[in-house]
Amino acid sequence: MDVFTIAIWVGTLIFLFISLVKDKEKTKKALKMALGMGRGMVVSILSIVFAIGLILTILPPEEIARFVSEQSVLLATVVAALFGTITLVPAFIAFPLVGTLVGAGVSVVPAVAFLTTLTMVGVVTFPLEKKEFGVKFTVVRNGLSFVFAIVIALVMGVVI
């Protein structure tokens, strides 16, 4: 584990201890609620992990890297960004996935474009967002998010 992860764990345990000292009953109730929510998400999380594992078995990261490296950086970036917009993967799974792809040789620019659109643009969640916020807001937000995802990817290509 890296220092950041250890710091998060230590901080969590400290705040849990403080919470227990302050109000033991509320803390127990909150932990039970969190455990229940965690149980509810286990099936979804495992299915996503399974699907990504299956995809990476069928299409190994090295093959994806080879295909992406054969394209121009701009084309690979736009295609990766478009793929990211139609995929719904939680960020805690997306980061290791992108790390695997970069480790296999995928250029940073398309990888960042994929990651940022994956977390910022929501084609799959469009109907819900449209219902809650309206069509105009949803289209503008997703459009700007897509443009900024490309900009972020290009900046990261320069920075890294």
Short mmCIF file of N, CA and C in Angstrom, two decimals:
data_model
loop_
_atom_site.label_atom_id
_atom_site.label_comp_id
_atom_site.label_asym_id
_atom_site.label_seq_id
_atom_site.Cartn_x
_atom_site.Cartn_y
_atom_site.Cartn_z
N MET A 1 0.83 -1.19 0.00
CA MET A 1 0.00 0.00 0.00
C MET A 1 0.87 1.24 0.00
N ASP A 2 0.37 2.27 -0.69
CA ASP A 2 1.12 3.52 -0.71
C ASP A 2 0.75 4.37 0.51
N VAL A 3 1.48 5.46 0.69
CA VAL A 3 1.31 6.32 1.85
C VAL A 3 -0.10 6.94 1.87
N PHE A 4 -0.59 7.32 0.72
CA PHE A 4 -1.91 7.94 0.64
C PHE A 4 -3.00 6.97 1.14
N THR A 5 -2.94 5.73 0.70
CA THR A 5 -3.92 4.74 1.12
C THR A 5 -3.85 4.50 2.62
N ILE A 6 -2.65 4.40 3.14
CA ILE A 6 -2.48 4.21 4.58
C ILE A 6 -3.04 5.41 5.34
N ALA A 7 -2.80 6.61 4.84
CA ALA A 7 -3.32 7.82 5.48
C ALA A 7 -4.84 7.83 5.49
N ILE A 8 -5.45 7.40 4.41
CA ILE A 8 -6.92 7.33 4.34
C ILE A 8 -7.44 6.35 5.38
N TRP A 9 -6.82 5.17 5.46
CA TRP A 9 -7.24 4.16 6.44
C TRP A 9 -7.08 4.67 7.87
N VAL A 10 -5.94 5.27 8.17
CA VAL A 10 -5.69 5.79 9.52
C VAL A 10 -6.70 6.89 9.86
N GLY A 11 -6.93 7.80 8.92
CA GLY A 11 -7.90 8.87 9.14
C GLY A 11 -9.30 8.33 9.37
N THR A 12 -9.68 7.34 8.58
CA THR A 12 -11.00 6.73 8.74
C THR A 12 -11.15 6.09 10.11
N LEU A 13 -10.14 5.35 10.52
CA LEU A 13 -10.20 4.71 11.84
C LEU A 13 -10.23 5.73 12.98
N ILE A 14 -9.49 6.81 12.84
CA ILE A 14 -9.50 7.86 13.87
C ILE A 14 -10.90 8.47 13.98
N PHE A 15 -11.49 8.82 12.82
CA PHE A 15 -12.82 9.43 12.85
C PHE A 15 -13.88 8.44 13.32
N LEU A 16 -13.71 7.17 13.00
CA LEU A 16 -14.63 6.15 13.50
C LEU A 16 -14.54 6.07 15.03
N PHE A 17 -13.33 6.08 15.55
CA PHE A 17 -13.13 6.05 17.00
C PHE A 17 -13.76 7.28 17.67
N ILE A 18 -13.54 8.46 17.08
CA ILE A 18 -14.13 9.70 17.62
C ILE A 18 -15.66 9.59 17.62
N SER A 19 -16.20 9.07 16.53
CA SER A 19 -17.65 8.90 16.43
C SER A 19 -18.17 7.94 17.48
N LEU A 20 -17.44 6.84 17.69
CA LEU A 20 -17.85 5.88 18.71
C LEU A 20 -17.84 6.49 20.10
N VAL A 21 -16.84 7.30 20.39
CA VAL A 21 -16.74 7.94 21.70
C VAL A 21 -17.88 8.96 21.87
N LYS A 22 -18.17 9.70 20.81
CA LYS A 22 -19.18 10.75 20.88
C LYS A 22 -20.59 10.17 21.03
N ASP A 23 -20.95 9.20 20.18
CA ASP A 23 -22.30 8.60 20.24
C ASP A 23 -22.24 7.18 19.70
N LYS A 24 -22.14 6.25 20.61
CA LYS A 24 -21.96 4.84 20.24
C LYS A 24 -23.15 4.31 19.45
N GLU A 25 -24.37 4.66 19.84
CA GLU A 25 -25.58 4.14 19.19
C GLU A 25 -25.71 4.65 17.75
N LYS A 26 -25.48 5.95 17.55
CA LYS A 26 -25.56 6.51 16.19
C LYS A 26 -24.49 5.89 15.29
N THR A 27 -23.31 5.68 15.83
CA THR A 27 -22.23 5.09 15.04
C THR A 27 -22.58 3.68 14.64
N LYS A 28 -23.12 2.89 15.58
CA LYS A 28 -23.53 1.52 15.25
C LYS A 28 -24.62 1.53 14.18
N LYS A 29 -25.58 2.42 14.32
CA LYS A 29 -26.66 2.53 13.33
C LYS A 29 -26.11 2.90 11.96
N ALA A 30 -25.18 3.86 11.92
CA ALA A 30 -24.57 4.28 10.65
C ALA A 30 -23.78 3.14 10.02
N LEU A 31 -23.05 2.39 10.84
CA LEU A 31 -22.27 1.25 10.31
C LEU A 31 -23.20 0.17 9.76
N LYS A 32 -24.34 -0.08 10.43
CA LYS A 32 -25.30 -1.06 9.92
C LYS A 32 -25.89 -0.61 8.58
N MET A 33 -26.20 0.69 8.49
CA MET A 33 -26.73 1.23 7.24
C MET A 33 -25.70 1.10 6.12
N ALA A 34 -24.45 1.43 6.42
CA ALA A 34 -23.39 1.35 5.42
C ALA A 34 -23.18 -0.10 4.96
N LEU A 35 -23.22 -1.02 5.90
CA LEU A 35 -23.08 -2.43 5.56
C LEU A 35 -24.22 -2.89 4.67
N GLY A 36 -25.43 -2.45 4.98
CA GLY A 36 -26.59 -2.80 4.15
C GLY A 36 -26.45 -2.23 2.74
N MET A 37 -26.01 -0.98 2.64
CA MET A 37 -25.81 -0.38 1.32
C MET A 37 -24.70 -1.11 0.57
N GLY A 38 -23.66 -1.50 1.28
CA GLY A 38 -22.56 -2.23 0.65
C GLY A 38 -23.02 -3.57 0.11
N ARG A 39 -23.85 -4.26 0.89
CA ARG A 39 -24.39 -5.54 0.42
C ARG A 39 -25.22 -5.36 -0.84
N GLY A 40 -25.97 -4.25 -0.88
CA GLY A 40 -26.79 -3.98 -2.05
C GLY A 40 -25.97 -3.70 -3.31
N MET A 41 -24.77 -3.18 -3.13
CA MET A 41 -23.93 -2.84 -4.28
C MET A 41 -23.02 -3.97 -4.72
N VAL A 42 -22.85 -4.99 -3.89
CA VAL A 42 -21.89 -6.06 -4.19
C VAL A 42 -22.16 -6.71 -5.53
N VAL A 43 -23.42 -7.02 -5.82
CA VAL A 43 -23.75 -7.70 -7.07
C VAL A 43 -23.39 -6.81 -8.26
N SER A 44 -23.73 -5.52 -8.19
CA SER A 44 -23.42 -4.60 -9.28
C SER A 44 -21.91 -4.47 -9.48
N ILE A 45 -21.19 -4.32 -8.39
CA ILE A 45 -19.74 -4.15 -8.47
C ILE A 45 -19.09 -5.41 -9.03
N LEU A 46 -19.48 -6.55 -8.53
CA LEU A 46 -18.89 -7.80 -9.02
C LEU A 46 -19.23 -8.05 -10.48
N SER A 47 -20.43 -7.68 -10.90
CA SER A 47 -20.78 -7.87 -12.31
C SER A 47 -19.95 -6.96 -13.21
N ILE A 48 -19.69 -5.74 -12.76
CA ILE A 48 -18.85 -4.83 -13.53
C ILE A 48 -17.42 -5.35 -13.60
N VAL A 49 -16.90 -5.79 -12.47
CA VAL A 49 -15.53 -6.35 -12.44
C VAL A 49 -15.46 -7.57 -13.35
N PHE A 50 -16.47 -8.43 -13.29
CA PHE A 50 -16.50 -9.62 -14.14
C PHE A 50 -16.55 -9.22 -15.62
N ALA A 51 -17.40 -8.25 -15.96
CA ALA A 51 -17.51 -7.82 -17.36
C ALA A 51 -16.19 -7.25 -17.86
N ILE A 52 -15.54 -6.44 -17.06
CA ILE A 52 -14.26 -5.86 -17.48
C ILE A 52 -13.21 -6.96 -17.61
N GLY A 53 -13.19 -7.91 -16.68
CA GLY A 53 -12.26 -9.03 -16.78
C GLY A 53 -12.50 -9.84 -18.04
N LEU A 54 -13.76 -10.07 -18.37
CA LEU A 54 -14.10 -10.81 -19.58
C LEU A 54 -13.65 -10.06 -20.83
N ILE A 55 -13.92 -8.76 -20.84
CA ILE A 55 -13.51 -7.93 -21.98
C ILE A 55 -11.99 -7.94 -22.14
N LEU A 56 -11.28 -7.80 -21.01
CA LEU A 56 -9.82 -7.79 -21.08
C LEU A 56 -9.25 -9.17 -21.40
N THR A 57 -10.04 -10.23 -21.19
CA THR A 57 -9.61 -11.56 -21.60
C THR A 57 -9.79 -11.72 -23.10
N ILE A 58 -10.94 -11.27 -23.60
CA ILE A 58 -11.22 -11.37 -25.03
C ILE A 58 -10.34 -10.40 -25.81
N LEU A 59 -10.22 -9.18 -25.30
CA LEU A 59 -9.39 -8.15 -25.92
C LEU A 59 -8.29 -7.78 -24.93
N PRO A 60 -7.16 -8.48 -24.95
CA PRO A 60 -6.10 -8.18 -23.99
C PRO A 60 -5.61 -6.73 -24.13
N PRO A 61 -5.17 -6.13 -23.03
CA PRO A 61 -4.69 -4.74 -23.07
C PRO A 61 -3.59 -4.52 -24.12
N GLU A 62 -2.76 -5.54 -24.35
CA GLU A 62 -1.71 -5.40 -25.35
C GLU A 62 -2.30 -5.24 -26.76
N GLU A 63 -3.39 -5.96 -27.03
CA GLU A 63 -4.05 -5.84 -28.34
C GLU A 63 -4.69 -4.46 -28.48
N ILE A 64 -5.32 -4.00 -27.41
CA ILE A 64 -5.91 -2.66 -27.43
C ILE A 64 -4.82 -1.62 -27.66
N ALA A 65 -3.69 -1.77 -26.97
CA ALA A 65 -2.57 -0.84 -27.13
C ALA A 65 -2.04 -0.87 -28.55
N ARG A 66 -1.92 -2.08 -29.12
CA ARG A 66 -1.43 -2.19 -30.50
C ARG A 66 -2.38 -1.49 -31.46
N PHE A 67 -3.68 -1.71 -31.29
CA PHE A 67 -4.67 -1.09 -32.17
C PHE A 67 -4.64 0.43 -32.03
N VAL A 68 -4.59 0.91 -30.79
CA VAL A 68 -4.58 2.36 -30.57
C VAL A 68 -3.32 2.99 -31.12
N SER A 69 -2.17 2.32 -30.98
CA SER A 69 -0.92 2.89 -31.46
C SER A 69 -0.85 2.95 -32.98
N GLU A 70 -1.67 2.16 -33.67
CA GLU A 70 -1.70 2.19 -35.13
C GLU A 70 -2.50 3.38 -35.65
N GLN A 71 -3.30 3.99 -34.79
CA GLN A 71 -4.13 5.14 -35.19
C GLN A 71 -3.36 6.43 -34.89
N SER A 72 -3.82 7.51 -35.51
CA SER A 72 -3.25 8.81 -35.15
C SER A 72 -3.72 9.13 -33.72
N VAL A 73 -2.95 9.93 -33.02
CA VAL A 73 -3.27 10.25 -31.64
C VAL A 73 -4.64 10.94 -31.56
N LEU A 74 -4.92 11.83 -32.50
CA LEU A 74 -6.19 12.54 -32.51
C LEU A 74 -7.36 11.57 -32.71
N LEU A 75 -7.24 10.67 -33.68
CA LEU A 75 -8.30 9.70 -33.95
C LEU A 75 -8.48 8.77 -32.75
N ALA A 76 -7.38 8.28 -32.22
CA ALA A 76 -7.45 7.38 -31.06
C ALA A 76 -8.08 8.10 -29.86
N THR A 77 -7.77 9.38 -29.70
CA THR A 77 -8.33 10.16 -28.59
C THR A 77 -9.83 10.34 -28.75
N VAL A 78 -10.27 10.69 -29.94
CA VAL A 78 -11.71 10.88 -30.17
C VAL A 78 -12.47 9.57 -30.03
N VAL A 79 -11.92 8.48 -30.57
CA VAL A 79 -12.59 7.17 -30.45
C VAL A 79 -12.64 6.73 -28.99
N ALA A 80 -11.55 6.90 -28.26
CA ALA A 80 -11.54 6.55 -26.85
C ALA A 80 -12.55 7.39 -26.08
N ALA A 81 -12.64 8.67 -26.41
CA ALA A 81 -13.59 9.56 -25.75
C ALA A 81 -15.03 9.13 -26.07
N LEU A 82 -15.29 8.80 -27.31
CA LEU A 82 -16.64 8.34 -27.68
C LEU A 82 -16.99 7.04 -26.97
N PHE A 83 -16.03 6.13 -26.88
CA PHE A 83 -16.26 4.87 -26.17
C PHE A 83 -16.53 5.13 -24.69
N GLY A 84 -15.82 6.09 -24.12
CA GLY A 84 -16.02 6.44 -22.72
C GLY A 84 -17.40 7.03 -22.45
N THR A 85 -17.94 7.75 -23.45
CA THR A 85 -19.25 8.37 -23.24
C THR A 85 -20.38 7.33 -23.18
N ILE A 86 -20.21 6.20 -23.85
CA ILE A 86 -21.29 5.21 -23.88
C ILE A 86 -21.10 4.10 -22.87
N THR A 87 -20.03 4.18 -22.09
CA THR A 87 -19.74 3.15 -21.10
C THR A 87 -20.06 3.69 -19.71
N LEU A 88 -20.65 2.88 -18.89
CA LEU A 88 -20.96 3.29 -17.53
C LEU A 88 -20.19 2.39 -16.57
N VAL A 89 -19.07 2.92 -16.08
CA VAL A 89 -18.22 2.18 -15.16
C VAL A 89 -17.90 3.10 -13.99
N PRO A 90 -18.01 2.61 -12.76
CA PRO A 90 -17.66 3.45 -11.61
C PRO A 90 -16.19 3.85 -11.64
N ALA A 91 -15.89 5.02 -11.09
CA ALA A 91 -14.53 5.55 -11.12
C ALA A 91 -13.53 4.62 -10.44
N PHE A 92 -13.94 3.96 -9.36
CA PHE A 92 -12.99 3.11 -8.65
C PHE A 92 -12.61 1.87 -9.46
N ILE A 93 -13.35 1.58 -10.51
CA ILE A 93 -12.98 0.49 -11.43
C ILE A 93 -12.29 1.09 -12.66
N ALA A 94 -12.71 2.28 -13.05
CA ALA A 94 -12.16 2.91 -14.25
C ALA A 94 -10.68 3.24 -14.11
N PHE A 95 -10.27 3.73 -12.93
CA PHE A 95 -8.87 4.11 -12.75
C PHE A 95 -7.91 2.92 -12.90
N PRO A 96 -8.18 1.80 -12.23
CA PRO A 96 -7.28 0.64 -12.45
C PRO A 96 -7.32 0.13 -13.89
N LEU A 97 -8.50 0.18 -14.52
CA LEU A 97 -8.62 -0.25 -15.91
C LEU A 97 -7.74 0.60 -16.81
N VAL A 98 -7.81 1.91 -16.65
CA VAL A 98 -6.99 2.81 -17.46
C VAL A 98 -5.51 2.61 -17.13
N GLY A 99 -5.20 2.38 -15.86
CA GLY A 99 -3.82 2.09 -15.48
C GLY A 99 -3.29 0.85 -16.18
N THR A 100 -4.13 -0.17 -16.29
CA THR A 100 -3.75 -1.39 -17.00
C THR A 100 -3.49 -1.10 -18.47
N LEU A 101 -4.37 -0.30 -19.08
CA LEU A 101 -4.19 0.03 -20.50
C LEU A 101 -2.92 0.85 -20.74
N VAL A 102 -2.67 1.82 -19.87
CA VAL A 102 -1.45 2.63 -20.01
C VAL A 102 -0.22 1.75 -19.79
N GLY A 103 -0.29 0.86 -18.81
CA GLY A 103 0.81 -0.06 -18.55
C GLY A 103 1.08 -0.99 -19.73
N ALA A 104 0.02 -1.28 -20.52
CA ALA A 104 0.18 -2.14 -21.69
C ALA A 104 0.70 -1.38 -22.90
N GLY A 105 0.76 -0.04 -22.80
CA GLY A 105 1.32 0.73 -23.89
C GLY A 105 0.37 1.70 -24.57
N VAL A 106 -0.86 1.82 -24.08
CA VAL A 106 -1.78 2.80 -24.66
C VAL A 106 -1.27 4.19 -24.32
N SER A 107 -1.27 5.07 -25.28
CA SER A 107 -0.82 6.44 -25.07
C SER A 107 -1.66 7.11 -23.98
N VAL A 108 -1.04 8.03 -23.27
CA VAL A 108 -1.71 8.72 -22.17
C VAL A 108 -2.90 9.54 -22.66
N VAL A 109 -2.77 10.16 -23.82
CA VAL A 109 -3.82 11.06 -24.30
C VAL A 109 -5.14 10.31 -24.52
N PRO A 110 -5.18 9.23 -25.32
CA PRO A 110 -6.46 8.52 -25.45
C PRO A 110 -6.93 7.89 -24.15
N ALA A 111 -6.00 7.44 -23.32
CA ALA A 111 -6.39 6.84 -22.03
C ALA A 111 -7.08 7.88 -21.15
N VAL A 112 -6.54 9.09 -21.09
CA VAL A 112 -7.15 10.15 -20.29
C VAL A 112 -8.48 10.57 -20.90
N ALA A 113 -8.56 10.61 -22.23
CA ALA A 113 -9.83 10.95 -22.88
C ALA A 113 -10.90 9.92 -22.52
N PHE A 114 -10.52 8.65 -22.53
CA PHE A 114 -11.45 7.59 -22.15
C PHE A 114 -11.88 7.77 -20.69
N LEU A 115 -10.93 7.99 -19.82
CA LEU A 115 -11.22 8.11 -18.39
C LEU A 115 -12.09 9.32 -18.09
N THR A 116 -11.76 10.46 -18.66
CA THR A 116 -12.53 11.66 -18.34
C THR A 116 -13.94 11.61 -18.90
N THR A 117 -14.11 11.09 -20.10
CA THR A 117 -15.49 10.97 -20.62
C THR A 117 -16.25 9.90 -19.86
N LEU A 118 -15.55 8.88 -19.44
CA LEU A 118 -16.18 7.81 -18.67
C LEU A 118 -16.79 8.36 -17.39
N THR A 119 -16.12 9.30 -16.76
CA THR A 119 -16.59 9.83 -15.49
C THR A 119 -17.36 11.14 -15.63
N MET A 120 -17.23 11.84 -16.76
CA MET A 120 -17.87 13.15 -16.89
C MET A 120 -19.07 13.17 -17.84
N VAL A 121 -19.10 12.31 -18.84
CA VAL A 121 -20.16 12.34 -19.85
C VAL A 121 -21.03 11.12 -19.65
N GLY A 122 -22.34 11.30 -19.71
CA GLY A 122 -23.23 10.18 -19.44
C GLY A 122 -24.29 9.96 -20.48
N VAL A 123 -23.98 9.20 -21.51
CA VAL A 123 -25.00 8.83 -22.49
C VAL A 123 -25.98 7.84 -21.87
N VAL A 124 -25.45 6.92 -21.08
CA VAL A 124 -26.31 5.91 -20.44
C VAL A 124 -27.23 6.57 -19.43
N THR A 125 -26.74 7.56 -18.73
CA THR A 125 -27.55 8.23 -17.71
C THR A 125 -28.33 9.42 -18.27
N PHE A 126 -28.27 9.65 -19.58
CA PHE A 126 -28.95 10.78 -20.21
C PHE A 126 -30.45 10.84 -19.90
N PRO A 127 -31.18 9.73 -20.01
CA PRO A 127 -32.63 9.81 -19.73
C PRO A 127 -32.95 10.27 -18.31
N LEU A 128 -32.23 9.78 -17.34
CA LEU A 128 -32.46 10.18 -15.96
C LEU A 128 -32.09 11.65 -15.76
N GLU A 129 -30.95 12.03 -16.30
CA GLU A 129 -30.50 13.41 -16.17
C GLU A 129 -31.47 14.36 -16.87
N LYS A 130 -31.96 13.96 -18.03
CA LYS A 130 -32.93 14.76 -18.78
C LYS A 130 -34.21 14.95 -17.96
N LYS A 131 -34.64 13.89 -17.33
CA LYS A 131 -35.86 13.95 -16.52
C LYS A 131 -35.69 14.90 -15.33
N GLU A 132 -34.53 14.84 -14.70
CA GLU A 132 -34.30 15.65 -13.50
C GLU A 132 -33.93 17.10 -13.79
N PHE A 133 -33.15 17.33 -14.86
CA PHE A 133 -32.62 18.67 -15.10
C PHE A 133 -33.12 19.33 -16.39
N GLY A 134 -33.75 18.57 -17.25
CA GLY A 134 -34.22 19.11 -18.52
C GLY A 134 -33.26 18.80 -19.65
N VAL A 135 -33.81 18.83 -20.87
CA VAL A 135 -33.03 18.46 -22.05
C VAL A 135 -31.89 19.45 -22.31
N LYS A 136 -32.20 20.75 -22.27
CA LYS A 136 -31.19 21.75 -22.60
C LYS A 136 -29.97 21.65 -21.67
N PHE A 137 -30.23 21.60 -20.37
CA PHE A 137 -29.14 21.50 -19.41
C PHE A 137 -28.31 20.24 -19.65
N THR A 138 -29.01 19.11 -19.86
CA THR A 138 -28.32 17.83 -20.03
C THR A 138 -27.45 17.83 -21.28
N VAL A 139 -27.98 18.35 -22.38
CA VAL A 139 -27.21 18.39 -23.63
C VAL A 139 -26.00 19.31 -23.48
N VAL A 140 -26.22 20.49 -22.91
CA VAL A 140 -25.11 21.45 -22.74
C VAL A 140 -24.05 20.87 -21.80
N ARG A 141 -24.47 20.29 -20.68
CA ARG A 141 -23.52 19.73 -19.73
C ARG A 141 -22.71 18.61 -20.34
N ASN A 142 -23.37 17.68 -21.02
CA ASN A 142 -22.66 16.56 -21.64
C ASN A 142 -21.76 17.04 -22.78
N GLY A 143 -22.23 18.00 -23.57
CA GLY A 143 -21.40 18.54 -24.66
C GLY A 143 -20.15 19.23 -24.14
N LEU A 144 -20.33 20.09 -23.15
CA LEU A 144 -19.17 20.78 -22.56
C LEU A 144 -18.24 19.78 -21.87
N SER A 145 -18.80 18.80 -21.22
CA SER A 145 -17.97 17.78 -20.57
C SER A 145 -17.15 17.02 -21.59
N PHE A 146 -17.73 16.70 -22.74
CA PHE A 146 -16.99 16.00 -23.80
C PHE A 146 -15.84 16.87 -24.30
N VAL A 147 -16.13 18.14 -24.58
CA VAL A 147 -15.09 19.05 -25.08
C VAL A 147 -13.98 19.20 -24.04
N PHE A 148 -14.35 19.41 -22.79
CA PHE A 148 -13.34 19.56 -21.75
C PHE A 148 -12.56 18.27 -21.52
N ALA A 149 -13.19 17.13 -21.72
CA ALA A 149 -12.48 15.86 -21.59
C ALA A 149 -11.37 15.76 -22.63
N ILE A 150 -11.66 16.19 -23.85
CA ILE A 150 -10.64 16.20 -24.91
C ILE A 150 -9.52 17.17 -24.55
N VAL A 151 -9.90 18.36 -24.08
CA VAL A 151 -8.90 19.36 -23.68
C VAL A 151 -8.03 18.82 -22.54
N ILE A 152 -8.65 18.22 -21.55
CA ILE A 152 -7.89 17.65 -20.42
C ILE A 152 -6.93 16.59 -20.92
N ALA A 153 -7.40 15.73 -21.83
CA ALA A 153 -6.55 14.68 -22.37
C ALA A 153 -5.34 15.27 -23.10
N LEU A 154 -5.58 16.29 -23.90
CA LEU A 154 -4.47 16.91 -24.64
C LEU A 154 -3.50 17.60 -23.69
N VAL A 155 -4.00 18.26 -22.67
CA VAL A 155 -3.13 18.89 -21.68
C VAL A 155 -2.31 17.84 -20.95
N MET A 156 -2.94 16.74 -20.56
CA MET A 156 -2.21 15.68 -19.87
C MET A 156 -1.13 15.07 -20.78
N GLY A 157 -1.41 15.02 -22.07
CA GLY A 157 -0.40 14.53 -23.01
C GLY A 157 0.83 15.42 -23.03
N VAL A 158 0.62 16.72 -22.83
CA VAL A 158 1.74 17.66 -22.80
C VAL A 158 2.45 17.59 -21.44
N VAL A 159 1.66 17.51 -20.37
CA VAL A 159 2.21 17.53 -19.01
C VAL A 159 3.00 16.25 -18.72
N ILE A 160 2.43 15.11 -19.11
CA ILE A 160 3.08 13.84 -18.77
C ILE A 160 4.02 13.49 -19.83
#
